[in-house]
Short mmCIF file of C-alpha atoms in Angstrom, two decimals:
data_model
loop_
_atom_site.label_atom_id
_atom_site.label_comp_id
_atom_site.label_asym_id
_atom_site.label_seq_id
_atom_site.Cartn_x
_atom_site.Cartn_y
_atom_site.Cartn_z
CA MET A 22 -8.58 6.08 13.82
CA SER A 23 -11.83 6.66 11.93
CA SER A 24 -14.73 4.21 12.02
CA LYS A 25 -14.02 3.19 8.42
CA GLN A 26 -10.39 2.41 9.25
CA GLN A 27 -11.50 0.44 12.29
CA PHE A 28 -13.84 -1.57 10.08
CA GLN A 29 -11.06 -2.27 7.57
CA LEU A 30 -8.75 -3.42 10.38
CA PHE A 31 -11.45 -5.67 11.83
CA ARG A 32 -12.17 -7.02 8.36
CA PHE A 33 -8.50 -7.86 7.78
CA ILE A 34 -8.12 -9.55 11.16
CA LEU A 35 -11.25 -11.62 10.58
CA ALA A 36 -10.06 -12.59 7.07
CA LEU A 37 -6.70 -13.61 8.52
CA GLY A 38 -8.39 -15.68 11.21
CA ILE A 39 -10.61 -17.46 8.68
CA SER A 40 -7.64 -18.16 6.39
CA LEU A 41 -5.54 -19.60 9.21
CA GLY A 42 -8.50 -21.58 10.48
CA ILE A 43 -9.09 -23.23 7.10
CA SER A 44 -5.36 -23.91 6.74
CA MET A 45 -5.23 -25.56 10.15
CA LEU A 46 -8.23 -27.69 9.25
CA ILE A 47 -6.37 -28.90 6.16
CA ILE A 48 -3.29 -29.63 8.28
CA PHE A 49 -5.43 -31.80 10.57
CA LEU A 50 -6.71 -33.67 7.52
CA VAL A 51 -3.35 -34.38 5.85
CA SER A 52 -0.84 -34.56 8.71
CA LYS A 53 -0.14 -37.35 11.15
CA GLU A 54 1.18 -34.84 13.67
CA PRO A 55 -0.96 -31.74 13.11
CA TRP A 56 -0.15 -29.96 16.37
CA THR A 57 3.56 -30.20 15.66
CA ALA A 58 3.10 -28.79 12.16
CA ILE A 59 0.91 -25.93 13.41
CA SER A 60 3.40 -25.03 16.13
CA TYR A 61 6.24 -24.86 13.59
CA LEU A 62 4.10 -22.77 11.25
CA LEU A 63 3.08 -20.19 13.85
CA LEU A 64 5.97 -20.28 16.31
CA GLY A 65 8.86 -21.58 14.21
CA PRO A 66 10.18 -18.09 13.27
CA PHE A 67 10.73 -17.40 16.98
CA GLY A 68 12.71 -20.60 17.50
CA SER A 69 16.07 -18.93 16.94
CA MET A 70 17.54 -15.51 16.24
CA ARG A 71 18.59 -16.60 12.75
CA HIS A 72 15.05 -17.62 11.84
CA PHE A 73 13.60 -14.44 13.32
CA LEU A 74 15.98 -12.14 11.45
CA SER A 75 15.36 -14.01 8.21
CA ILE A 76 11.84 -12.55 8.32
CA PHE A 77 13.27 -9.06 7.81
CA ALA A 78 15.64 -10.27 5.10
CA GLN A 79 12.82 -11.92 3.15
CA ALA A 80 10.57 -8.89 3.61
CA THR A 81 13.09 -6.49 2.05
CA PRO A 82 12.41 -7.18 -1.67
CA LEU A 83 8.69 -7.46 -0.90
CA ILE A 84 8.70 -3.91 0.48
CA PHE A 85 10.35 -2.55 -2.67
CA THR A 86 7.97 -4.27 -5.07
CA GLY A 87 4.98 -3.58 -2.83
CA LEU A 88 5.79 0.14 -2.86
CA ALA A 89 6.26 0.15 -6.63
CA LEU A 90 2.96 -1.57 -7.35
CA SER A 91 1.09 0.45 -4.73
CA LEU A 92 2.04 3.61 -6.61
CA CYS A 93 0.91 2.11 -9.91
CA PHE A 94 -2.41 0.87 -8.58
CA LYS A 95 -3.06 4.10 -6.68
CA SER A 96 -2.76 6.05 -9.92
CA GLY A 97 -5.21 3.72 -11.68
CA ASN A 98 -2.57 1.96 -13.81
CA PHE A 99 -2.07 -1.78 -13.72
CA SER A 100 1.43 -2.08 -15.06
CA MET A 101 3.44 -5.19 -14.12
CA ILE A 102 6.72 -3.94 -15.56
CA THR A 103 8.07 -4.03 -12.00
CA ASP A 104 9.34 -7.56 -12.64
CA ALA A 105 11.46 -6.45 -15.60
CA CYS A 106 12.74 -3.39 -13.72
CA LEU A 107 13.87 -5.52 -10.81
CA TYR A 108 15.48 -8.22 -12.94
CA ILE A 109 17.39 -5.95 -15.34
CA SER A 110 18.56 -3.76 -12.46
CA ALA A 111 19.86 -6.91 -10.76
CA VAL A 112 21.73 -7.79 -13.96
CA LEU A 113 23.18 -4.28 -14.09
CA THR A 114 24.16 -4.62 -10.43
CA ALA A 115 26.01 -7.84 -11.20
CA ALA A 116 27.85 -6.21 -14.10
CA LEU A 117 28.91 -3.20 -12.02
CA ALA A 118 29.81 -5.34 -9.01
CA ILE A 119 32.11 -7.46 -11.22
CA ARG A 120 33.68 -4.90 -13.56
CA LEU A 121 33.62 -1.67 -11.59
CA SER A 122 36.36 -1.00 -9.08
CA LEU A 123 35.51 1.58 -6.41
CA PRO A 124 35.95 1.90 -2.63
CA PHE A 125 33.21 0.57 -0.37
CA PRO A 126 31.00 3.54 0.44
CA LEU A 127 31.06 4.76 -3.13
CA HIS A 128 30.69 1.44 -4.93
CA PRO A 129 27.19 0.53 -3.59
CA LEU A 130 25.97 4.12 -3.96
CA VAL A 131 26.93 4.23 -7.64
CA ILE A 132 25.26 0.87 -8.23
CA LEU A 133 22.07 1.97 -6.47
CA LEU A 134 21.93 5.20 -8.46
CA LEU A 135 22.43 3.52 -11.84
CA ALA A 136 20.01 0.71 -10.96
CA ALA A 137 17.34 3.26 -10.08
CA VAL A 138 17.90 5.06 -13.39
CA MET A 139 17.69 1.77 -15.30
CA GLY A 140 14.49 0.83 -13.49
CA GLY A 141 12.94 4.21 -14.22
CA ILE A 142 13.72 3.94 -17.94
CA ILE A 143 12.21 0.47 -18.22
CA GLY A 144 9.23 1.46 -16.07
CA SER A 145 8.38 4.32 -18.40
CA LEU A 146 7.96 2.07 -21.48
CA PRO A 147 4.39 0.83 -20.79
CA ALA A 148 3.36 4.38 -19.86
CA LEU A 149 4.75 5.78 -23.12
CA ALA A 150 3.05 3.01 -25.10
CA LYS A 151 -0.23 3.86 -23.38
CA LEU A 152 0.06 7.61 -23.92
CA TYR A 153 1.20 7.60 -27.55
CA PHE A 154 -0.23 4.34 -28.93
CA LYS A 155 -3.21 3.73 -26.61
CA ALA A 156 -1.77 0.33 -25.72
CA ASN A 157 -2.99 -1.48 -22.63
CA GLU A 158 -0.29 -1.15 -19.98
CA LEU A 159 -1.00 -4.56 -18.45
CA VAL A 160 -0.52 -6.38 -21.75
CA THR A 161 2.59 -4.46 -22.78
CA SER A 162 4.21 -4.82 -19.36
CA LEU A 163 3.65 -8.59 -19.24
CA MET A 164 5.13 -8.97 -22.72
CA LEU A 165 8.10 -6.76 -21.90
CA ASN A 166 8.79 -8.81 -18.78
CA TYR A 167 9.67 -11.80 -20.96
CA VAL A 168 11.74 -9.65 -23.31
CA PHE A 169 13.88 -8.20 -20.53
CA PHE A 170 14.13 -11.51 -18.68
CA TYR A 171 15.73 -13.27 -21.64
CA LEU A 172 17.82 -10.20 -22.40
CA GLY A 173 19.20 -10.39 -18.86
CA LEU A 174 19.92 -14.12 -19.16
CA PHE A 175 21.75 -13.53 -22.42
CA THR A 176 23.82 -10.70 -20.92
CA ILE A 177 24.96 -12.73 -17.93
CA SER A 178 25.69 -15.92 -19.88
CA LYS A 179 27.52 -14.03 -22.65
CA TYR A 180 29.66 -11.55 -20.74
CA PHE A 181 29.71 -12.31 -17.00
CA ALA A 182 29.24 -16.06 -16.58
CA ASP A 183 31.65 -18.11 -14.52
CA ARG A 184 32.68 -20.89 -16.90
CA GLU A 185 34.15 -22.95 -14.08
CA ALA A 186 30.93 -23.02 -12.07
CA GLY A 187 28.87 -26.17 -12.34
CA THR A 188 25.59 -24.25 -12.76
CA PHE A 189 24.40 -20.97 -14.23
CA ALA A 190 26.17 -18.27 -12.24
CA SER A 191 28.13 -15.11 -12.79
CA LEU A 192 31.57 -14.26 -11.54
CA LYS A 193 31.79 -13.31 -7.88
CA TYR A 194 31.07 -9.75 -6.85
CA ALA A 195 33.75 -7.45 -5.52
CA LYS A 196 33.75 -7.23 -1.74
CA THR A 197 33.32 -3.46 -1.92
CA ALA A 198 29.95 -3.93 -3.69
CA VAL A 199 28.36 -6.09 -0.99
CA LEU A 200 26.02 -4.48 1.53
CA PRO A 201 27.11 -5.07 5.13
CA ILE A 202 25.32 -7.65 7.27
CA LEU A 203 23.89 -5.96 10.36
CA VAL A 204 23.78 -9.04 12.63
CA LYS A 205 26.47 -11.65 12.33
CA GLY A 206 25.17 -15.11 11.46
CA SER A 207 22.00 -13.75 9.84
CA LYS A 208 20.99 -12.39 6.44
CA LEU A 209 19.68 -9.06 7.71
CA HIS A 210 21.46 -6.36 5.72
CA LEU A 211 21.37 -2.60 5.34
CA GLY A 212 18.85 -2.77 2.50
CA PHE A 213 16.00 -3.43 4.93
CA PHE A 214 16.34 0.04 6.47
CA LEU A 215 16.61 1.58 3.01
CA ALA A 216 13.27 -0.05 2.20
CA LEU A 217 11.73 1.39 5.39
CA LEU A 218 13.07 4.83 4.51
CA LEU A 219 11.47 4.64 1.07
CA ALA A 220 8.15 3.63 2.64
CA VAL A 221 8.22 6.75 4.82
CA LEU A 222 9.21 9.01 1.91
CA PHE A 223 6.53 7.67 -0.41
CA SER A 224 3.90 7.96 2.30
CA ILE A 225 4.79 11.65 2.63
CA LEU A 226 4.83 12.03 -1.15
CA LEU A 227 1.42 10.44 -1.55
CA TYR A 228 -0.46 12.22 1.24
CA LYS A 229 1.45 15.44 1.93
CA THR A 230 2.37 16.82 -1.51
CA ARG A 231 0.53 18.26 -4.46
CA PHE A 232 1.81 15.54 -6.77
CA GLY A 233 0.47 12.91 -4.38
CA TYR A 234 -2.94 14.57 -4.42
CA GLU A 235 -2.93 14.66 -8.21
CA LEU A 236 -1.89 11.01 -8.32
CA ARG A 237 -4.67 9.90 -5.97
CA LEU A 238 -7.28 12.03 -7.73
CA SER A 239 -6.26 10.75 -11.16
CA GLY A 240 -6.59 7.19 -9.93
CA SER A 241 -9.91 7.60 -8.17
CA ASN A 242 -11.70 9.99 -10.55
CA PRO A 243 -9.82 10.65 -13.81
CA SER A 244 -12.72 12.61 -15.36
CA PHE A 245 -12.84 15.09 -12.48
CA ALA A 246 -9.04 15.33 -12.46
CA LYS A 247 -9.14 16.32 -16.11
CA MET A 248 -11.84 18.92 -15.43
CA VAL A 249 -9.80 20.65 -12.73
CA GLY A 250 -6.73 20.84 -14.97
CA ILE A 251 -4.64 17.91 -13.79
CA SER A 252 -2.51 16.42 -16.57
CA SER A 253 -3.23 12.69 -16.37
CA SER A 254 -0.49 11.97 -18.91
CA LYS A 255 2.15 13.61 -16.71
CA VAL A 256 0.88 11.81 -13.62
CA ILE A 257 0.89 8.41 -15.36
CA LEU A 258 4.40 8.87 -16.75
CA LEU A 259 5.94 10.15 -13.50
CA THR A 260 4.24 7.45 -11.47
CA GLN A 261 5.55 4.68 -13.72
CA VAL A 262 9.05 6.16 -13.63
CA LEU A 263 9.00 6.35 -9.82
CA ALA A 264 7.66 2.80 -9.54
CA GLY A 265 10.36 1.54 -11.89
CA MET A 266 13.05 3.31 -9.89
CA VAL A 267 11.83 1.70 -6.66
CA ALA A 268 11.80 -1.73 -8.29
CA GLY A 269 15.28 -1.11 -9.68
CA LEU A 270 16.54 -0.27 -6.20
CA GLY A 271 14.94 -3.47 -4.96
CA GLY A 272 16.83 -5.57 -7.49
CA ALA A 273 20.13 -3.91 -6.65
CA VAL A 274 19.63 -4.20 -2.89
CA GLU A 275 18.66 -7.86 -3.13
CA GLN A 276 21.75 -8.73 -5.19
CA MET A 277 24.21 -6.79 -3.05
CA GLY A 278 22.67 -7.87 0.24
CA MET A 279 21.80 -11.54 -0.29
CA TYR A 280 24.09 -12.88 -3.02
CA GLN A 281 27.76 -13.16 -3.82
CA ARG A 282 27.11 -13.75 -7.53
CA PHE A 283 24.18 -13.58 -9.95
CA ASN A 284 22.36 -16.93 -10.22
CA TRP A 285 18.77 -16.00 -11.08
CA GLN A 286 18.24 -18.51 -13.85
CA GLU A 287 14.50 -18.10 -13.36
CA SER A 288 12.58 -14.96 -12.61
CA PRO A 289 12.19 -14.53 -8.83
CA SER A 290 8.61 -13.25 -9.39
CA TYR A 291 8.90 -10.63 -6.68
CA ALA A 292 6.49 -8.48 -8.69
CA TRP A 293 3.66 -10.96 -8.15
CA ASP A 294 4.48 -10.96 -4.45
CA GLY A 295 4.30 -7.19 -4.68
CA VAL A 296 0.72 -7.50 -5.93
CA ILE A 297 -0.15 -9.41 -2.76
CA ILE A 298 1.54 -6.75 -0.62
CA ALA A 299 -0.26 -3.92 -2.44
CA ILE A 300 -3.62 -5.65 -1.96
CA LEU A 301 -3.06 -6.33 1.73
CA SER A 302 -1.86 -2.78 2.38
CA ARG A 303 -4.69 -1.18 0.38
CA ASN A 304 -2.06 0.66 -1.71
CA ASN A 305 -0.97 2.62 1.36
CA PRO A 306 2.85 2.98 1.49
CA ALA A 307 2.79 3.26 5.28
CA LEU A 308 1.22 -0.21 5.55
CA VAL A 309 3.44 -1.90 2.95
CA PRO A 310 6.23 -2.85 5.44
CA PHE A 311 3.72 -4.46 7.81
CA SER A 312 2.14 -6.48 5.00
CA ALA A 313 5.57 -7.55 3.75
CA LEU A 314 6.67 -8.62 7.23
CA PHE A 315 3.47 -10.61 7.71
CA LEU A 316 3.91 -12.44 4.40
CA ALA A 317 7.59 -13.09 5.15
CA TYR A 318 6.66 -14.40 8.62
CA ILE A 319 4.18 -16.89 7.15
CA ARG A 320 6.72 -18.04 4.56
CA VAL A 321 9.50 -18.53 7.10
CA GLY A 322 7.14 -20.50 9.32
CA ALA A 323 5.99 -22.64 6.37
CA ASP A 324 9.59 -23.36 5.41
CA ILE A 325 10.41 -24.51 8.95
CA MET A 326 7.22 -26.57 9.03
CA SER A 327 8.08 -28.34 5.77
CA ARG A 328 11.55 -29.28 7.07
CA LYS A 329 10.48 -30.48 10.50
CA SER A 330 7.05 -32.02 9.87
CA ASP A 331 5.14 -33.92 7.21
CA VAL A 332 3.36 -30.86 5.77
CA GLN A 333 4.79 -29.13 2.71
CA ASN A 334 5.38 -25.40 2.56
CA GLU A 335 2.95 -25.05 -0.38
CA LEU A 336 0.40 -24.48 2.37
CA VAL A 337 1.49 -20.85 2.44
CA ALA A 338 0.07 -20.42 -1.07
CA LEU A 339 -3.32 -21.52 0.26
CA ILE A 340 -3.11 -19.01 3.11
CA GLN A 341 -2.20 -16.23 0.66
CA ALA A 342 -5.04 -17.15 -1.70
CA LEU A 343 -7.67 -17.28 1.04
CA LEU A 344 -6.44 -14.05 2.59
CA ILE A 345 -6.52 -12.18 -0.71
CA LEU A 346 -9.94 -13.64 -1.47
CA PHE A 347 -11.46 -12.29 1.74
CA VAL A 348 -9.60 -8.97 1.71
CA THR A 349 -10.53 -8.12 -1.88
CA ALA A 350 -14.12 -9.44 -1.72
CA GLU A 351 -16.24 -6.30 -1.49
CA ALA A 352 -19.26 -8.32 -0.32
CA PHE A 353 -17.37 -9.68 2.69
CA LEU A 354 -19.02 -8.01 5.73
CA ALA A 355 -20.58 -5.41 3.42
CA GLY A 356 -24.03 -5.93 4.98
CA TRP A 357 -22.64 -5.52 8.49
CA GLU A 358 -20.87 -2.31 7.48
CA HIS A 359 -24.03 -0.97 5.83
CA ARG A 360 -26.09 -1.59 8.99
CA ARG A 361 -23.39 0.09 11.08
CA GLU A 362 -23.45 3.19 8.86
CA VAL A 363 -27.26 3.33 9.03
CA LYS A 364 -27.18 3.13 12.83
CA GLU A 365 -24.61 5.94 12.98
CA SER A 366 -26.74 8.10 10.68
CA LEU A 367 -29.88 7.50 12.77
CA ALA A 368 -27.98 8.26 15.97
CA THR A 369 -26.79 11.55 14.45
CA VAL A 370 -30.35 12.48 13.52
CA ASP A 371 -31.65 11.58 16.99
CA THR A 372 -29.10 13.86 18.63
CA ALA A 373 -29.76 16.69 16.17
CA LEU A 374 -33.57 16.80 16.64
CA PRO A 375 -33.63 17.59 20.40
CA ALA A 376 -31.03 20.30 19.84
CA ALA A 377 -33.20 21.87 17.15
CA ALA A 378 -36.32 21.62 19.34
CA SER A 379 -34.58 23.33 22.28
CA THR A 380 -33.90 26.48 20.25
CA LYS A 381 -37.00 28.74 20.41
CA PRO A 382 -38.40 30.30 17.25
CA ALA A 383 -37.92 33.98 16.67
CA ALA A 384 -41.64 34.72 17.12
CA GLU A 385 -41.55 33.32 20.65
CA THR A 386 -38.41 35.17 21.70
CA GLU A 387 -39.53 38.60 20.43
CA PRO A 388 -42.13 39.25 23.21
CA GLU A 389 -39.57 38.37 25.85
CA ALA A 390 -37.07 40.79 24.32
CA GLU A 391 -39.69 43.56 24.23
CA ALA A 392 -40.65 42.93 27.87
CA MET A 393 -37.01 43.19 28.92
CA ALA A 394 -36.52 46.35 26.87
CA ALA A 395 -39.61 48.14 28.28
CA PRO A 396 -38.09 49.20 31.65
CA VAL A 397 -35.02 50.45 29.87
CA ALA A 398 -37.09 52.56 27.52
CA GLU A 399 -39.09 54.06 30.41
CA SER A 400 -35.94 54.97 32.37
CA ASN A 401 -34.24 56.44 29.35
CA PRO A 402 -36.62 57.99 26.83
CA THR A 403 -33.81 58.64 24.41
CA VAL A 404 -33.44 54.97 23.81
CA VAL A 405 -35.16 54.09 20.61
CA SER A 406 -36.21 50.54 19.93
CA ALA A 407 -34.18 48.88 17.22
CA LYS A 408 -37.29 47.10 16.03
CA PRO A 409 -39.19 49.25 13.56
CA THR A 410 -42.92 49.66 14.03
CA VAL A 411 -44.75 48.11 11.15
CA GLU A 412 -48.26 49.38 10.78
CA THR A 413 -50.45 46.66 9.46
CA GLU A 414 -53.94 46.81 8.25
CA SER A 415 -55.33 45.24 11.44
CA THR A 416 -53.64 47.75 13.81
CA ALA A 417 -54.78 50.71 11.75
CA SER A 418 -58.40 49.65 11.80
CA ALA A 419 -58.51 48.93 15.53
CA PRO A 420 -59.31 52.56 16.70
CA LEU A 421 -61.91 52.94 13.99
CA SER A 422 -63.73 49.88 15.06
CA LYS A 423 -63.79 51.15 18.68
CA SER A 424 -65.19 54.52 17.75
CA GLY A 425 -67.71 52.87 15.57
CA LYS A 426 -69.01 50.90 18.49
CA GLU A 427 -69.36 54.10 20.61
CA GLU A 428 -71.33 55.85 17.89
CA ALA A 429 -73.59 52.87 17.64
#
């Protein structure tokens, strides 16, 4: 681990400690039993196997949206169309899970494939608007989120709603379209491992392939990328399509793994959670699962705390806000990092100077070489010195000056 990575890790741990410290201070101010509330917040997820496994279940959609937004932000694009991709793909999943009749292994695979295609198509819209109409991708994506959200509500209520249900809900999904639960009595399903697999694949894509290099270069220095012949338009479009496909897979996995019918009457806002994950992971796909698990852990603990103590689970929003504030604040520990870099630079210079002083100049080493070569030349007259004799003005005038003295 490099010194910069060590600093970033230390910075994150310190920010986390400060955020939890402030949150605990607030708990002491508002709660009549603060120690009980704090114990449920920090240790509640370990109270039972069901609570512990719910961390992984809640982290699953966060990993998908975190990966999608990490790709967007890494390429220098701030598109939030991930929300629409996830929601419409969930609607498509509901439609296929209700109307389509296929055996178990094939049914979820077909749904995942079509959901990914749907997410990629929707994800490309802000990129196309930016490339051809110079429209700001953030504005267009936020507007399209509302368009696709109400389009999804209309589709479910018009064609797939269960009229006998007391609330807004679709018909039940076919059993062959439901992802299997890995541990009985929990909500941990197969989608969690699919999310981990995608994190590994996108980490390889981003740091081990040419496209990943072009993506990172276009995001960090678009002018230089253009100078070296990288097509920024192609990178933007492909990145948005890939991000939309990941979000579409997230919507399909969440519906098939966690629900028996579609009942998202309001947007789940997983995309905004994905922003938090992308910020905490520094847009690194390899760190996205860890950030998602941490956020899910805090939320599960806050939920247990709200049910078993007098502190509401809105406290988790405060922890998230403080954590993001310290992680994204460039001035946080910037002076300490600057002093550390200066000390490292001075230490490098101090070690380089003695090494340079220990090497003798060429003028000092030449007499020693000639002294060592003299016995060899005497023993073997055929050996000719590799150093040419340069007759200077001072050596030529030396005999003359001697003879002149004798004459005088």
